Amino acid sequence: SMDNVNSILGVVILAMMVLIGYKVGQLAIDVNSPMNVELNHTQFTLPQENSVNLTLRWNHFPLKVYIYANTVKNQGYVDDFKNALSEWDSSTNIVSFLITDDPTNADITVEWVSSLKEKSTDTLGNTDIKFVNVSRFGLIQNARIELLVKSDSKSLTNTDMTNLALHEIGHAIGLNHSNIEADIMYPILTIPSTDIKKISLSDLQKLEDAYSTPAKPDLVIVNANLTKSTIRKFTVDYYANISMSIENNGLTDSSPSMFLIKADGKEIKQLDIFGIPVGDRLNIELGNLKVNDNFSYVEIILDPNNSVDELNETNNIVTLQPK
């Protein structure tokens, strides 16, 4: 009968209204979710072994040097090492040193030992270097110099020790071996030495080349991804979800900065970020970032005001299209 039809129709309409109400309620919950921002730091690379493809260097001077004077009986050797530091200091305006009494805060430590480790590249001394791999450089974190006091059971002279110290300090500031016999970095030291070797023009040129790039940070956006959410209610709302990382691939820690996010050229968000240490990656997740209009691309602009003086200012913009 018509009454039965009307009753069935009423039930169907009611069910549809409940369903519509449920769907709209679900959408409203999604829309009202606050924008979430997640930040965390990780170190992205810390190789410990030397690499022939990298230029080793420090990002600061003076370097703090701690001398383990109690590891050697002949205190004249301690003076020889200090004289070698002074020779490097006075030969170039690039490097300088400061003797410290705190080994835990030292950039370079030196001690005299009875034997060298097997992998030592020099016969009378060895310098172990730890560094961070950034910007084609091995940015030195610390250096440990070990020196022998004897060669074939014969004690080194003060001239020998000074020449040995000059060579190992050269390694500690980033220099590799040279094939030029007149260079301090020539790997063979004739014992006994007739006189103290001079730091050569070739040694100094290699040092200048290694330190010709200024010690600046370099912030770069990596691993950036974008997805777009479309929420349809009575109107259509658009949301961007962004994940990315900012790495400091430079030579020094960066100062605080900020970045802008634009959708189709219109700014939708700006966020401040703390300074990022060398070799660190800042991981960023941005969810439910509301955009007023439909959009086809998003730009992320790092340090738009150039408040951070960087090695490379051209790698601070990334353009993304939604996946």
XYZ file of C-alpha atoms in Angstrom:
323
model
C 0.000 0.000 0.000
C 1.007 3.643 -0.289
C 1.432 3.881 3.498
C 3.923 0.995 3.425
C 5.810 2.635 0.568
C 5.943 5.922 2.456
C 7.160 4.151 5.585
C 9.929 2.371 3.700
C 10.867 5.587 1.943
C 10.997 7.373 5.290
C 13.302 4.738 6.740
C 15.593 4.965 3.686
C 15.703 8.772 3.877
C 16.412 8.609 7.605
C 19.194 6.093 7.021
C 20.681 8.309 4.320
C 20.505 11.323 6.646
C 22.262 9.336 9.391
C 24.892 8.200 6.887
C 25.393 11.741 5.561
C 25.561 13.045 9.093
C 28.140 10.400 9.984
C 30.271 11.225 6.933
C 30.104 14.967 7.549
C 31.010 14.335 11.188
C 34.046 12.312 10.129
C 35.137 15.045 7.734
C 34.663 17.696 10.380
C 36.966 15.763 12.704
C 39.641 15.623 9.971
C 39.285 19.301 9.159
C 39.492 20.383 12.765
C 42.722 18.462 13.417
C 45.388 21.006 14.320
C 48.433 21.456 12.127
C 51.187 19.338 13.615
C 54.880 20.181 13.473
C 57.550 17.659 14.398
C 61.254 18.530 14.633
C 64.205 16.342 15.569
C 67.977 16.345 15.025
C 70.179 13.535 13.735
C 73.815 13.364 12.634
C 74.014 12.404 8.986
C 77.614 11.244 8.586
C 80.664 10.749 10.766
C 83.347 8.758 8.947
C 86.439 8.080 11.026
C 88.893 6.970 8.337
C 90.908 9.288 6.135
C 89.781 9.730 2.535
C 91.925 10.677 -0.445
C 88.956 12.507 -1.985
C 88.631 15.000 0.862
C 90.610 18.079 1.820
C 91.259 17.925 5.565
C 91.042 21.180 7.515
C 89.854 22.867 10.711
C 87.140 25.515 10.911
C 88.740 27.581 13.673
C 92.002 28.854 15.097
C 93.763 29.034 17.473
C 93.830 25.289 18.054
C 94.089 24.254 21.686
C 97.063 21.927 22.179
C 97.600 19.709 25.216
C 101.089 18.259 25.704
C 101.415 15.097 27.826
C 104.801 16.211 29.170
C 104.888 13.375 31.718
C 105.192 10.802 28.891
C 108.814 11.750 28.170
C 111.895 11.982 30.396
C 113.765 14.435 28.165
C 111.828 17.660 28.715
C 113.885 19.207 25.931
C 111.617 17.289 23.551
C 108.652 19.243 24.953
C 110.438 22.479 24.081
C 111.204 21.079 20.602
C 107.496 20.475 20.040
C 106.586 23.962 21.240
C 109.224 25.422 18.903
C 107.677 23.485 16.021
C 104.265 24.964 16.860
C 105.802 28.434 16.866
C 107.451 27.781 13.493
C 104.109 26.887 11.883
C 102.465 29.874 13.616
C 105.060 32.363 12.381
C 105.323 30.916 8.850
C 101.702 31.595 7.907
C 98.824 33.788 9.054
C 96.418 30.856 8.647
C 97.217 28.702 11.679
C 97.757 29.528 15.343
C 97.976 27.480 18.529
C 97.235 27.855 22.213
C 98.775 25.565 24.831
C 96.053 24.366 27.208
C 96.204 22.571 30.554
C 92.883 20.763 29.922
C 93.222 17.612 27.778
C 89.432 17.125 27.612
C 89.040 20.489 25.854
C 92.026 20.140 23.507
C 91.862 20.112 19.702
C 95.290 18.478 19.437
C 97.022 16.240 21.963
C 100.652 15.086 21.802
C 102.424 12.336 23.689
C 105.653 10.381 23.437
C 105.303 6.615 23.064
C 107.563 3.547 22.987
C 105.985 2.152 19.798
C 103.555 3.214 17.084
C 100.447 1.358 15.947
C 100.755 -0.910 12.921
C 98.831 1.362 10.533
C 101.125 4.326 11.152
C 102.069 6.089 7.897
C 105.285 7.535 9.375
C 108.148 5.605 10.936
C 108.905 7.922 13.866
C 105.519 9.503 14.550
C 101.815 9.156 13.879
C 98.834 11.523 13.798
C 95.291 10.168 14.170
C 92.607 12.508 12.874
C 88.854 12.361 13.393
C 86.729 14.423 11.057
C 83.217 15.079 9.744
C 82.628 14.650 6.008
C 81.003 17.892 4.782
C 81.152 20.069 1.662
C 83.948 18.057 0.018
C 86.011 18.669 3.160
C 87.071 16.460 6.002
C 86.318 18.899 8.802
C 88.777 17.941 11.543
C 87.288 17.423 15.006
C 90.449 16.428 16.847
C 93.991 15.200 16.228
C 96.214 12.976 18.352
C 99.970 13.064 17.753
C 102.281 10.281 18.938
C 106.069 10.656 18.764
C 108.894 8.150 19.243
C 112.000 9.139 21.201
C 114.325 6.594 19.582
C 115.231 5.361 16.102
C 116.852 1.898 16.054
C 117.563 2.183 19.809
C 119.305 5.530 19.297
C 117.755 8.601 20.918
C 116.609 11.392 18.638
C 118.473 14.683 18.824
C 116.591 17.910 19.527
C 116.937 18.764 15.836
C 115.445 15.377 14.916
C 112.534 15.889 17.318
C 111.821 19.384 16.005
C 111.709 18.113 12.419
C 109.513 15.189 13.435
C 107.163 17.543 15.307
C 106.983 19.920 12.323
C 105.935 17.005 10.108
C 103.275 15.605 12.467
C 101.829 19.058 13.201
C 101.495 19.410 9.422
C 99.321 16.286 9.411
C 97.328 17.623 12.390
C 96.397 20.783 10.467
C 95.330 18.769 7.438
C 98.357 18.250 5.185
C 99.088 14.929 3.484
C 102.488 13.639 2.417
C 104.468 15.379 -0.309
C 106.789 13.819 -2.893
C 109.091 16.858 -2.799
C 112.126 16.138 -0.634
C 112.514 19.745 0.529
C 108.998 19.830 1.977
C 108.261 19.356 5.670
C 105.588 16.875 4.544
C 108.081 14.650 2.713
C 107.578 11.260 4.433
C 111.244 10.336 4.918
C 113.196 11.973 7.742
C 116.936 11.353 7.692
C 118.308 10.614 11.165
C 120.358 12.278 12.554
C 119.168 15.555 11.050
C 121.844 18.045 10.102
C 119.596 21.063 10.649
C 115.999 22.059 11.292
C 113.989 21.932 8.074
C 112.168 25.023 6.854
C 108.474 24.963 6.059
C 108.569 25.218 2.267
C 106.571 27.409 -0.101
C 105.024 24.195 -1.403
C 103.871 23.234 2.110
C 102.405 26.710 2.615
C 100.657 26.691 -0.773
C 98.909 23.419 0.055
C 97.857 24.902 3.367
C 96.475 28.013 1.667
C 94.556 25.873 -0.824
C 93.006 23.813 1.973
C 91.876 26.920 3.866
C 90.939 29.156 0.922
C 87.226 28.390 1.395
C 85.880 30.535 4.247
C 84.542 28.732 7.303
C 80.795 29.264 6.829
C 77.708 27.083 7.265
C 75.784 25.708 4.296
C 72.126 24.873 4.859
C 70.472 22.695 2.242
C 66.992 21.139 1.975
C 67.021 17.389 1.322
C 64.500 14.532 1.164
C 61.541 16.890 0.642
C 58.118 15.338 -0.065
C 54.638 16.808 -0.521
C 51.171 15.295 -0.496
C 47.867 17.124 -0.931
C 44.644 16.375 0.936
C 41.263 17.522 -0.361
C 38.367 17.681 2.087
C 34.915 18.146 0.561
C 32.089 19.416 2.733
C 29.858 22.298 1.753
C 33.063 23.821 0.448
C 36.339 22.239 -0.651
C 39.348 22.631 1.660
C 42.949 21.935 0.666
C 45.766 20.794 2.924
C 49.489 20.265 2.377
C 51.505 17.605 4.182
C 55.257 18.164 3.961
C 58.222 16.143 5.156
C 61.791 17.312 4.666
C 65.205 17.645 6.258
C 67.597 20.576 6.494
C 71.277 19.626 6.604
C 74.223 21.789 7.540
C 76.812 20.723 4.972
C 79.050 23.685 5.703
C 82.148 24.251 7.784
C 80.657 25.891 10.890
C 77.464 25.671 12.938
C 74.652 27.839 11.595
C 72.888 30.600 13.506
C 69.076 30.480 13.943
C 67.058 31.015 10.789
C 63.586 30.451 9.339
C 61.886 29.145 6.230
C 58.822 30.083 4.193
C 56.318 27.802 2.525
C 54.438 29.099 -0.512
C 51.645 27.416 -2.451
C 51.376 28.606 -6.069
C 53.371 31.687 -5.092
C 51.268 32.640 -2.046
C 52.822 32.427 1.412
C 51.004 29.949 3.640
C 53.443 29.434 6.518
C 56.728 30.548 7.999
C 58.608 28.762 10.743
C 61.647 29.691 12.838
C 64.393 27.102 13.287
C 67.258 26.936 15.754
C 70.878 26.880 14.644
C 72.006 23.584 13.113
C 75.440 22.186 14.046
C 77.866 21.047 11.368
C 77.062 17.500 10.261
C 73.530 17.636 11.693
C 70.218 17.114 9.956
C 67.005 18.761 11.178
C 64.057 16.503 10.293
C 60.740 18.322 9.820
C 57.181 16.990 9.477
C 54.311 19.387 8.731
C 50.813 17.930 8.647
C 47.374 19.446 7.954
C 48.830 22.688 6.644
C 45.736 24.501 5.323
C 45.921 26.200 1.931
C 43.126 28.584 0.974
C 42.932 27.563 -2.681
C 43.675 24.532 -4.779
C 47.387 24.412 -5.582
C 49.653 22.717 -8.102
C 53.048 23.255 -6.460
C 54.701 24.290 -3.206
C 57.939 26.225 -2.728
C 60.066 25.873 0.381
C 62.406 28.853 0.800
C 65.116 28.520 3.434
C 66.598 31.651 5.015
C 64.755 34.054 2.664
C 66.247 37.134 4.361
C 69.822 35.829 4.013
C 70.378 36.164 7.745
C 72.814 33.222 7.587
C 75.991 33.898 5.603
C 76.436 30.592 3.737
C 78.963 28.902 1.481
C 76.242 28.358 -1.126
C 73.183 30.605 -1.325
C 71.722 28.840 -4.392
C 70.554 25.602 -2.721
C 67.947 27.138 -0.386
C 64.814 26.756 -2.544
C 62.956 23.536 -3.322
C 59.857 23.308 -5.544
C 57.538 20.325 -4.992
C 54.521 19.000 -6.829
C 52.034 16.900 -4.841
C 52.293 13.154 -5.251
